PDB file of C-alpha atoms in Angstrom:
ATOM      1  CA  MET A   1     -26.501  12.591  28.850  1.00 53.00           C
ATOM      2  CA  ASN A   2     -23.441  13.288  31.031  1.00 52.00           C
ATOM      3  CA  LEU A   3     -22.486  10.800  33.714  1.00 49.00           C
ATOM      4  CA  PRO A   4     -19.508  10.895  36.083  1.00 41.00           C
ATOM      5  CA  SER A   5     -17.145   8.046  35.346  1.00 40.00           C
ATOM      6  CA  SER A   6     -15.448   5.933  37.942  1.00 38.00           C
ATOM      7  CA  LEU A   7     -11.710   6.359  38.337  1.00 34.00           C
ATOM      8  CA  PRO A   8     -10.446   4.888  35.068  1.00 39.00           C
ATOM      9  CA  ARG A   9      -7.976   2.037  35.055  1.00 36.00           C
ATOM     10  CA  ARG A  10      -6.427   0.015  32.272  1.00 43.00           C
ATOM     11  CA  ARG A  11      -9.338  -1.395  30.380  1.00 45.00           C
ATOM     12  CA  ALA A  12     -11.501  -3.956  32.131  1.00 41.00           C
ATOM     13  CA  LEU A  13     -11.115  -5.939  28.929  1.00 44.00           C
ATOM     14  CA  ALA A  14      -8.851  -8.777  29.914  1.00 39.00           C
ATOM     15  CA  SER A  15      -7.185 -10.510  27.026  1.00 33.00           C
ATOM     16  CA  GLY A  16      -9.943 -12.767  25.830  1.00 38.00           C
ATOM     17  CA  LEU A  17     -13.453 -12.659  24.413  1.00 45.00           C
ATOM     18  CA  LEU A  18     -16.011 -10.283  25.881  1.00 45.00           C
ATOM     19  CA  GLY A  19     -19.752 -10.636  25.506  1.00 43.00           C
ATOM     20  CA  LEU A  20     -19.922 -13.860  23.574  1.00 43.00           C
ATOM     21  CA  ALA A  21     -23.039 -15.642  25.553  1.00 37.00           C
ATOM     22  CA  GLY A  22     -16.372  -2.144   6.785  1.00 35.00           C
ATOM     23  CA  LEU A  23     -15.254  -0.170   4.605  1.00 37.00           C
ATOM     24  CA  ALA A  24     -13.664  -1.689   1.486  1.00 36.00           C
ATOM     25  CA  SER A  25     -11.332   1.269   0.988  1.00 38.00           C
ATOM     26  CA  ALA A  26      -9.819   0.839   4.437  1.00 44.00           C
ATOM     27  CA  VAL A  27      -7.714  -2.219   3.639  1.00 43.00           C
ATOM     28  CA  MET A  28      -5.896  -3.946   0.828  1.00 42.00           C
ATOM     29  CA  PRO A  29      -7.768  -7.215   0.160  1.00 41.00           C
ATOM     30  CA  LEU A  30      -5.550 -10.252  -0.225  1.00 37.00           C
ATOM     31  CA  ALA A  31      -8.122 -12.959  -0.777  1.00 44.00           C
ATOM     32  CA  ALA A  32     -11.810 -13.649  -0.438  1.00 46.00           C
ATOM     33  CA  THR A  33     -13.705 -16.916  -0.529  1.00 47.00           C
ATOM     34  CA  ALA A  34     -17.218 -18.050   0.247  1.00 44.00           C
ATOM     35  CA  ALA A  35     -16.032 -18.938   3.755  1.00 49.00           C
ATOM     36  CA  GLY A  36     -14.049 -15.837   4.687  1.00 59.00           C
ATOM     37  CA  CYS A  37     -11.303 -13.476   3.680  1.00 87.00           C
ATOM     38  CA  ALA A  38      -7.885 -12.059   4.499  1.00 93.00           C
ATOM     39  CA  VAL A  39      -6.770  -8.433   4.484  1.00 95.00           C
ATOM     40  CA  ALA A  40      -3.690  -6.357   5.219  1.00 96.00           C
ATOM     41  CA  SER A  41      -3.347  -2.691   6.083  1.00 96.00           C
ATOM     42  CA  GLY A  42      -1.829  -0.389   3.495  1.00 89.00           C
ATOM     43  CA  PRO A  43       1.125   2.030   3.592  1.00 91.00           C
ATOM     44  CA  GLY A  44      -0.947   4.868   5.067  1.00 94.00           C
ATOM     45  CA  THR A  45      -2.908   5.107   8.298  1.00 98.00           C
ATOM     46  CA  THR A  46      -6.562   4.112   8.406  1.00 98.00           C
ATOM     47  CA  ALA A  47      -8.685   5.968  10.962  1.00 99.00           C
ATOM     48  CA  LEU A  48     -10.676   4.106  13.599  1.00 99.00           C
ATOM     49  CA  VAL A  49     -13.959   5.912  14.292  1.00 99.00           C
ATOM     50  CA  GLU A  50     -15.333   4.853  17.690  1.00 99.00           C
ATOM     51  CA  LEU A  51     -18.866   5.735  18.755  1.00 99.00           C
ATOM     52  CA  TYR A  52     -20.039   5.211  22.329  1.00 99.00           C
ATOM     53  CA  THR A  53     -23.815   4.977  22.199  1.00 99.00           C
ATOM     54  CA  SER A  54     -26.944   3.505  23.793  1.00 98.00           C
ATOM     55  CA  GLU A  55     -30.481   2.635  22.774  1.00 98.00           C
ATOM     56  CA  GLY A  56     -31.604   4.395  25.949  1.00 97.00           C
ATOM     57  CA  CYS A  57     -30.265   7.747  24.747  1.00 97.00           C
ATOM     58  CA  SER A  58     -32.572   9.955  22.670  1.00 97.00           C
ATOM     59  CA  SER A  59     -29.601  11.873  21.219  1.00 97.00           C
ATOM     60  CA  CYS A  60     -27.932   8.712  19.921  1.00 98.00           C
ATOM     61  CA  PRO A  61     -29.976   7.649  16.840  1.00 98.00           C
ATOM     62  CA  PRO A  62     -28.533  10.455  14.636  1.00 98.00           C
ATOM     63  CA  ALA A  63     -25.020   9.384  15.624  1.00 98.00           C
ATOM     64  CA  ASP A  64     -25.873   5.732  14.942  1.00 98.00           C
ATOM     65  CA  ALA A  65     -27.104   6.781  11.497  1.00 98.00           C
ATOM     66  CA  ALA A  66     -23.859   8.677  10.884  1.00 98.00           C
ATOM     67  CA  VAL A  67     -21.919   5.478  11.576  1.00 98.00           C
ATOM     68  CA  SER A  68     -24.117   3.553   9.133  1.00 98.00           C
ATOM     69  CA  ARG A  69     -23.506   6.007   6.295  1.00 97.00           C
ATOM     70  CA  LEU A  70     -19.921   6.973   7.101  1.00 97.00           C
ATOM     71  CA  ASP A  71     -18.519   5.461   3.912  1.00 93.00           C
ATOM     72  CA  ARG A  72     -20.942   7.588   1.888  1.00 94.00           C
ATOM     73  CA  THR A  73     -20.245  10.883   3.643  1.00 94.00           C
ATOM     74  CA  LEU A  74     -16.447  10.955   3.747  1.00 95.00           C
ATOM     75  CA  ALA A  75     -14.371  12.305   0.879  1.00 92.00           C
ATOM     76  CA  ASP A  76     -13.487   9.970  -1.980  1.00 93.00           C
ATOM     77  CA  GLY A  77     -10.501   7.847  -1.024  1.00 94.00           C
ATOM     78  CA  ALA A  78     -10.895   8.425   2.714  1.00 97.00           C
ATOM     79  CA  ARG A  79      -9.966   5.409   4.842  1.00 97.00           C
ATOM     80  CA  ALA A  80     -11.995   4.977   8.020  1.00 98.00           C
ATOM     81  CA  ILE A  81     -13.415   2.027   9.936  1.00 98.00           C
ATOM     82  CA  PRO A  82     -16.397   2.684  12.235  1.00 99.00           C
ATOM     83  CA  ILE A  83     -17.212   0.689  15.355  1.00 99.00           C
ATOM     84  CA  ALA A  84     -20.169   1.308  17.677  1.00 99.00           C
ATOM     85  CA  LEU A  85     -19.776   0.324  21.322  1.00 99.00           C
ATOM     86  CA  HIS A  86     -23.039   0.256  23.269  1.00 99.00           C
ATOM     87  CA  VAL A  87     -22.464   1.242  26.901  1.00 98.00           C
ATOM     88  CA  ASP A  88     -24.403  -0.179  29.828  1.00 96.00           C
ATOM     89  CA  TYR A  89     -24.689   2.862  32.088  1.00 94.00           C
ATOM     90  CA  TRP A  90     -28.045   3.789  30.488  1.00 95.00           C
ATOM     91  CA  ASP A  91     -29.561   0.379  31.210  1.00 94.00           C
ATOM     92  CA  SER A  92     -31.055   1.389  34.565  1.00 90.00           C
ATOM     93  CA  ILE A  93     -32.901   4.373  33.050  1.00 89.00           C
ATOM     94  CA  GLY A  94     -35.935   2.794  31.440  1.00 88.00           C
ATOM     95  CA  TRP A  95     -34.504   0.512  28.726  1.00 95.00           C
ATOM     96  CA  LYS A  96     -31.885  -2.239  28.767  1.00 97.00           C
ATOM     97  CA  ASP A  97     -29.830  -2.056  25.580  1.00 98.00           C
ATOM     98  CA  PRO A  98     -29.485  -5.607  24.173  1.00 98.00           C
ATOM     99  CA  PHE A  99     -26.104  -4.733  22.646  1.00 98.00           C
ATOM    100  CA  ALA A 100     -24.571  -3.069  25.722  1.00 98.00           C
ATOM    101  CA  GLN A 101     -21.635  -4.495  27.648  1.00 98.00           C
ATOM    102  CA  ALA A 102     -20.065  -3.341  30.908  1.00 97.00           C
ATOM    103  CA  GLY A 103     -16.619  -3.571  29.351  1.00 98.00           C
ATOM    104  CA  PHE A 104     -17.556  -0.943  26.785  1.00 98.00           C
ATOM    105  CA  GLY A 105     -18.516   1.495  29.524  1.00 97.00           C
ATOM    106  CA  ALA A 106     -15.152   0.795  31.172  1.00 97.00           C
ATOM    107  CA  ARG A 107     -13.365   1.444  27.890  1.00 98.00           C
ATOM    108  CA  HIS A 108     -15.292   4.711  27.498  1.00 98.00           C
ATOM    109  CA  SER A 109     -14.120   5.824  30.964  1.00 98.00           C
ATOM    110  CA  TRP A 110     -10.545   4.945  30.065  1.00 98.00           C
ATOM    111  CA  ARG A 111     -10.851   6.737  26.742  1.00 97.00           C
ATOM    112  CA  VAL A 112     -11.916  10.040  28.346  1.00 97.00           C
ATOM    113  CA  ALA A 113      -9.237   9.625  31.026  1.00 97.00           C
ATOM    114  CA  THR A 114      -6.536   9.643  28.339  1.00 96.00           C
ATOM    115  CA  LEU A 115      -7.754  13.180  27.586  1.00 95.00           C
ATOM    116  CA  GLY A 116      -7.486  14.208  31.238  1.00 95.00           C
ATOM    117  CA  LYS A 117     -11.266  14.119  31.757  1.00 94.00           C
ATOM    118  CA  ARG A 118     -13.625  12.225  34.059  1.00 93.00           C
ATOM    119  CA  THR A 119     -17.082  12.607  32.515  1.00 95.00           C
ATOM    120  CA  VAL A 120     -18.622  10.291  29.923  1.00 96.00           C
ATOM    121  CA  TRP A 121     -21.630  11.034  27.748  1.00 96.00           C
ATOM    122  CA  THR A 122     -23.447   9.671  24.731  1.00 98.00           C
ATOM    123  CA  PRO A 123     -23.211   9.919  21.837  1.00 98.00           C
ATOM    124  CA  HIS A 124     -19.441  10.305  22.017  1.00 98.00           C
ATOM    125  CA  PHE A 125     -17.155   9.979  18.978  1.00 98.00           C
ATOM    126  CA  PHE A 126     -13.393   9.436  18.864  1.00 98.00           C
ATOM    127  CA  VAL A 127     -11.196   9.316  15.773  1.00 99.00           C
ATOM    128  CA  SER A 128      -8.094   7.174  16.353  1.00 98.00           C
ATOM    129  CA  GLY A 129      -8.197   8.178  20.023  1.00 98.00           C
ATOM    130  CA  ALA A 130      -8.872  11.899  19.544  1.00 97.00           C
ATOM    131  CA  GLU A 131     -12.227  13.273  20.658  1.00 97.00           C
ATOM    132  CA  ALA A 132     -14.659  14.411  17.964  1.00 96.00           C
ATOM    133  CA  ARG A 133     -16.942  16.527  20.115  1.00 91.00           C
ATOM    134  CA  ASP A 134     -18.540  18.458  17.233  1.00 93.00           C
ATOM    135  CA  TRP A 135     -18.661  15.315  15.140  1.00 95.00           C
ATOM    136  CA  ARG A 136     -21.046  16.596  12.482  1.00 95.00           C
ATOM    137  CA  GLU A 137     -18.499  19.231  11.466  1.00 94.00           C
ATOM    138  CA  THR A 138     -15.176  17.608  12.387  1.00 94.00           C
ATOM    139  CA  LEU A 139     -15.280  13.894  11.517  1.00 96.00           C
ATOM    140  CA  SER A 140     -14.238  14.266   7.876  1.00 96.00           C
ATOM    141  CA  GLY A 141     -11.329  16.566   8.671  1.00 97.00           C
ATOM    142  CA  GLN A 142     -10.073  14.377  11.496  1.00 98.00           C
ATOM    143  CA  VAL A 143     -10.170  11.297   9.275  1.00 98.00           C
ATOM    144  CA  ALA A 144      -8.257  13.160   6.550  1.00 98.00           C
ATOM    145  CA  ARG A 145      -5.526  14.168   9.004  1.00 98.00           C
ATOM    146  CA  ILE A 146      -5.118  10.585  10.207  1.00 98.00           C
ATOM    147  CA  ASN A 147      -5.018   9.302   6.612  1.00 98.00           C
ATOM    148  CA  ALA A 148      -2.182  11.709   5.813  1.00 97.00           C
ATOM    149  CA  GLU A 149       0.087  10.088   8.408  1.00 95.00           C
ATOM    150  CA  PRO A 150       2.477   7.296   7.412  1.00 94.00           C
ATOM    151  CA  ALA A 151       1.647   3.895   8.854  1.00 95.00           C
ATOM    152  CA  ARG A 152       3.075   3.407  12.350  1.00 95.00           C
ATOM    153  CA  ALA A 153       1.869  -0.188  12.497  1.00 97.00           C
ATOM    154  CA  ASN A 154       0.875  -2.925  10.079  1.00 97.00           C
ATOM    155  CA  LEU A 155      -1.982  -5.387  10.404  1.00 98.00           C
ATOM    156  CA  ALA A 156      -2.843  -8.686   8.739  1.00 98.00           C
ATOM    157  CA  LEU A 157      -6.211 -10.311   9.452  1.00 98.00           C
ATOM    158  CA  ASP A 158      -7.749 -13.593   8.380  1.00 96.00           C
ATOM    159  CA  ALA A 159     -11.265 -14.657   9.377  1.00 95.00           C
ATOM    160  CA  ARG A 160     -13.145 -17.683   8.114  1.00 92.00           C
ATOM    161  CA  VAL A 161     -15.992 -19.930   9.170  1.00 88.00           C
ATOM    162  CA  GLY A 162     -14.755 -23.471   9.684  1.00 88.00           C
ATOM    163  CA  ALA A 163     -16.502 -26.726   8.877  1.00 87.00           C
ATOM    164  CA  ASP A 164     -17.725 -26.892  12.486  1.00 91.00           C
ATOM    165  CA  GLY A 165     -19.377 -23.479  12.170  1.00 88.00           C
ATOM    166  CA  LYS A 166     -16.853 -21.752  14.416  1.00 92.00           C
ATOM    167  CA  LEU A 167     -15.143 -18.524  13.434  1.00 94.00           C
ATOM    168  CA  VAL A 168     -11.400 -19.011  13.001  1.00 95.00           C
ATOM    169  CA  ILE A 169      -9.337 -15.853  13.494  1.00 96.00           C
ATOM    170  CA  ASP A 170      -5.690 -15.244  12.706  1.00 97.00           C
ATOM    171  CA  ALA A 171      -4.303 -11.770  13.364  1.00 98.00           C
ATOM    172  CA  ARG A 172      -0.836 -10.252  13.339  1.00 98.00           C
ATOM    173  CA  GLY A 173       0.320  -6.757  14.183  1.00 98.00           C
ATOM    174  CA  THR A 174       3.805  -5.329  13.678  1.00 97.00           C
ATOM    175  CA  LEU A 175       5.216  -1.926  14.523  1.00 96.00           C
ATOM    176  CA  ALA A 176       6.679   0.159  11.726  1.00 91.00           C
ATOM    177  CA  ALA A 177      10.289   1.230  12.176  1.00 80.00           C
ATOM    178  CA  GLN A 178       9.392   4.860  12.898  1.00 67.00           C
ATOM    179  CA  ALA A 179       6.993   3.837  15.685  1.00 66.00           C
ATOM    180  CA  ALA A 180       9.174   1.266  17.424  1.00 62.00           C
ATOM    181  CA  GLY A 181      10.508   3.769  19.944  1.00 63.00           C
ATOM    182  CA  GLN A 182       7.535   6.141  20.002  1.00 67.00           C
ATOM    183  CA  SER A 183       4.690   4.002  21.319  1.00 66.00           C
ATOM    184  CA  ALA A 184       5.053   3.455  25.055  1.00 78.00           C
ATOM    185  CA  LYS A 185       2.775   0.416  25.298  1.00 92.00           C
ATOM    186  CA  PRO A 186       1.357  -0.864  22.011  1.00 95.00           C
ATOM    187  CA  ALA A 187      -1.417  -3.458  22.078  1.00 98.00           C
ATOM    188  CA  LEU A 188      -3.473  -5.301  19.483  1.00 99.00           C
ATOM    189  CA  TYR A 189      -7.274  -5.402  19.672  1.00 99.00           C
ATOM    190  CA  LEU A 190      -9.804  -7.343  17.613  1.00 98.00           C
ATOM    191  CA  ALA A 191     -13.472  -6.407  17.422  1.00 98.00           C
ATOM    192  CA  LEU A 192     -16.149  -8.611  15.913  1.00 97.00           C
ATOM    193  CA  THR A 193     -18.889  -6.324  14.614  1.00 98.00           C
ATOM    194  CA  GLU A 194     -22.372  -7.000  13.304  1.00 98.00           C
ATOM    195  CA  SER A 195     -24.445  -4.857  10.944  1.00 98.00           C
ATOM    196  CA  GLN A 196     -28.040  -4.878   9.701  1.00 96.00           C
ATOM    197  CA  LEU A 197     -29.384  -4.940  13.258  1.00 98.00           C
ATOM    198  CA  SER A 198     -32.695  -3.506  14.447  1.00 97.00           C
ATOM    199  CA  SER A 199     -34.417  -3.236  17.779  1.00 97.00           C
ATOM    200  CA  LYS A 200     -37.939  -2.268  18.828  1.00 98.00           C
ATOM    201  CA  VAL A 201     -37.582  -0.077  21.897  1.00 98.00           C
ATOM    202  CA  THR A 202     -40.605  -0.139  24.197  1.00 97.00           C
ATOM    203  CA  ARG A 203     -39.434   2.023  27.115  1.00 96.00           C
ATOM    204  CA  GLY A 204     -37.105   4.881  27.956  1.00 95.00           C
ATOM    205  CA  GLU A 205     -36.250   7.955  25.918  1.00 96.00           C
ATOM    206  CA  ASN A 206     -36.615   6.082  22.613  1.00 97.00           C
ATOM    207  CA  GLY A 207     -39.775   4.208  23.621  1.00 97.00           C
ATOM    208  CA  GLY A 208     -41.932   3.370  20.598  1.00 98.00           C
ATOM    209  CA  ALA A 209     -39.088   3.671  18.090  1.00 98.00           C
ATOM    210  CA  THR A 210     -37.481   0.995  15.947  1.00 98.00           C
ATOM    211  CA  LEU A 211     -33.738   1.617  15.920  1.00 98.00           C
ATOM    212  CA  HIS A 212     -31.316   0.424  13.249  1.00 98.00           C
ATOM    213  CA  HIS A 213     -27.621  -0.226  13.808  1.00 98.00           C
ATOM    214  CA  ASP A 214     -24.493  -1.102  11.848  1.00 98.00           C
ATOM    215  CA  HIS A 215     -20.907  -1.888  12.879  1.00 98.00           C
ATOM    216  CA  VAL A 216     -22.009  -2.826  16.412  1.00 99.00           C
ATOM    217  CA  VAL A 217     -19.222  -4.415  18.456  1.00 99.00           C
ATOM    218  CA  ARG A 218     -20.463  -7.808  19.610  1.00 98.00           C
ATOM    219  CA  SER A 219     -17.204  -8.959  21.147  1.00 96.00           C
ATOM    220  CA  LEU A 220     -13.815  -7.430  21.802  1.00 98.00           C
ATOM    221  CA  ILE A 221     -10.552  -9.301  22.218  1.00 97.00           C
ATOM    222  CA  GLY A 222      -7.598  -7.573  23.835  1.00 96.00           C
ATOM    223  CA  PRO A 223      -5.294  -6.123  24.871  1.00 97.00           C
ATOM    224  CA  ILE A 224      -2.772  -8.422  23.212  1.00 98.00           C
ATOM    225  CA  ASP A 225       0.631  -7.076  24.166  1.00 96.00           C
ATOM    226  CA  PHE A 226       3.480  -6.649  21.712  1.00 96.00           C
ATOM    227  CA  SER A 227       6.787  -8.447  22.131  1.00 95.00           C
ATOM    228  CA  ASP A 228       9.798  -7.514  20.006  1.00 93.00           C
ATOM    229  CA  GLY A 229       7.566  -5.355  17.834  1.00 93.00           C
ATOM    230  CA  ARG A 230       4.978  -8.075  17.121  1.00 96.00           C
ATOM    231  CA  ALA A 231       1.622  -9.260  18.449  1.00 98.00           C
ATOM    232  CA  GLU A 232      -0.245 -12.325  17.209  1.00 98.00           C
ATOM    233  CA  LEU A 233      -3.458 -14.184  17.921  1.00 98.00           C
ATOM    234  CA  HIS A 234      -5.010 -17.417  16.691  1.00 97.00           C
ATOM    235  CA  ARG A 235      -8.452 -18.256  18.052  1.00 95.00           C
ATOM    236  CA  SER A 236     -11.535 -20.308  17.243  1.00 94.00           C
ATOM    237  CA  LEU A 237     -14.855 -18.847  18.405  1.00 93.00           C
ATOM    238  CA  ALA A 238     -18.314 -20.378  18.659  1.00 94.00           C
ATOM    239  CA  LEU A 239     -20.835 -17.922  17.209  1.00 92.00           C
ATOM    240  CA  PRO A 240     -24.328 -17.516  18.707  1.00 94.00           C
ATOM    241  CA  ALA A 241     -27.029 -18.840  16.395  1.00 91.00           C
ATOM    242  CA  ASP A 242     -28.818 -15.490  16.153  1.00 92.00           C
ATOM    243  CA  TRP A 243     -25.784 -13.593  14.824  1.00 93.00           C
ATOM    244  CA  LYS A 244     -26.136 -12.963  11.097  1.00 89.00           C
ATOM    245  CA  ARG A 245     -23.027 -14.372   9.436  1.00 88.00           C
ATOM    246  CA  ASP A 246     -23.318 -12.080   6.416  1.00 90.00           C
ATOM    247  CA  GLY A 247     -23.429  -9.049   8.729  1.00 94.00           C
ATOM    248  CA  LEU A 248     -20.234  -9.887  10.624  1.00 95.00           C
ATOM    249  CA  ALA A 249     -16.863  -8.227  10.128  1.00 96.00           C
ATOM    250  CA  LEU A 250     -13.538  -8.512  11.930  1.00 97.00           C
ATOM    251  CA  VAL A 251     -11.825  -5.233  12.813  1.00 98.00           C
ATOM    252  CA  GLY A 252      -8.263  -5.068  14.085  1.00 98.00           C
ATOM    253  CA  PHE A 253      -6.474  -2.069  15.530  1.00 99.00           C
ATOM    254  CA  VAL A 254      -3.174  -1.279  17.212  1.00 98.00           C
ATOM    255  CA  GLU A 255      -3.445   1.117  20.126  1.00 97.00           C
ATOM    256  CA  ASP A 256      -0.958   2.835  22.425  1.00 96.00           C
ATOM    257  CA  GLU A 257      -2.223   1.905  25.882  1.00 95.00           C
ATOM    258  CA  THR A 258      -0.538   4.928  27.456  1.00 94.00           C
ATOM    259  CA  SER A 259      -1.768   7.724  25.206  1.00 95.00           C
ATOM    260  CA  GLY A 260      -4.874   6.042  23.769  1.00 97.00           C
ATOM    261  CA  ARG A 261      -3.733   6.828  20.241  1.00 96.00           C
ATOM    262  CA  VAL A 262      -4.745   4.305  17.581  1.00 98.00           C
ATOM    263  CA  LEU A 263      -1.763   3.645  15.321  1.00 97.00           C
ATOM    264  CA  GLN A 264      -3.479   1.582  12.624  1.00 98.00           C
ATOM    265  CA  ALA A 265      -6.750  -0.171  11.820  1.00 99.00           C
ATOM    266  CA  ALA A 266      -7.963  -2.743   9.297  1.00 98.00           C
ATOM    267  CA  THR A 267     -11.130  -4.726   8.631  1.00 97.00           C
ATOM    268  CA  THR A 268     -12.165  -7.780   6.670  1.00 95.00           C
ATOM    269  CA  GLY A 269     -15.459  -6.100   5.827  1.00 91.00           C
ATOM    270  CA  GLN A 270     -18.636  -8.166   5.776  1.00 86.00           C
ATOM    271  CA  CYS A 271     -17.215 -11.095   3.857  1.00 83.00           C
ATOM    272  CA  LEU A 272     -17.956 -13.951   6.265  1.00 75.00           C
ATOM    273  CA  LYS A 273     -20.307 -16.676   5.117  1.00 64.00           C
ATOM    274  CA  GLY A 274     -21.513 -19.943   6.480  1.00 54.00           C
TER     275      GLY A 274
END
């Protein structure tokens, strides 16, 4: 489906938590415990694979499945982190997507605007900010090209479930020397994703189907601006009772707010317990 976007503006994702009512090869693990884990990005660049999708879209289930099996379809040693952002602009056409958020539709509009375009559609893939229009044929090659680039930013993430049941997040991003003067407006983002999700759709284009999802963005924090080449965040989050702790992962990425290019990405993977 193609829909005209509104005039894009800097993401309607104010610094904070939105919507709160991975791949092991993508990071260098530092530590893992029963309560959480810490990771740091490596010397190369890990690709961020963004999918804009909706349960109301009949063309989207194959793309959702591609996100679920991405780690099995890329070349050995490929480093990519998928995130699926469910947009809300399908919600008035027969089926309200339980995972959709208005902020994700706004981010989609901004994303296409960085390419000089005004029309959004689903499913829509981007690899580190670059469009993957023919995603079945191009995803692997685009990931490989991103992986071949030296790291322009570094990330360190720590996520753990505290004694009170809240998720404690510590994140730090730093710009690499070669990127310090090249990125016009770097910002840090954190996405909390959930996998092993399913939904019985009763109306709309997918009416009668049971859909399965992985790497679904449940909340997005950012933009967190850089100062003197660094951006940091410490936050404690209350998790809804129906979120599966063993399906949660924390994804961090550094993005140039001017060009839309993603400079680096990292994930804890699904290591949260509690």
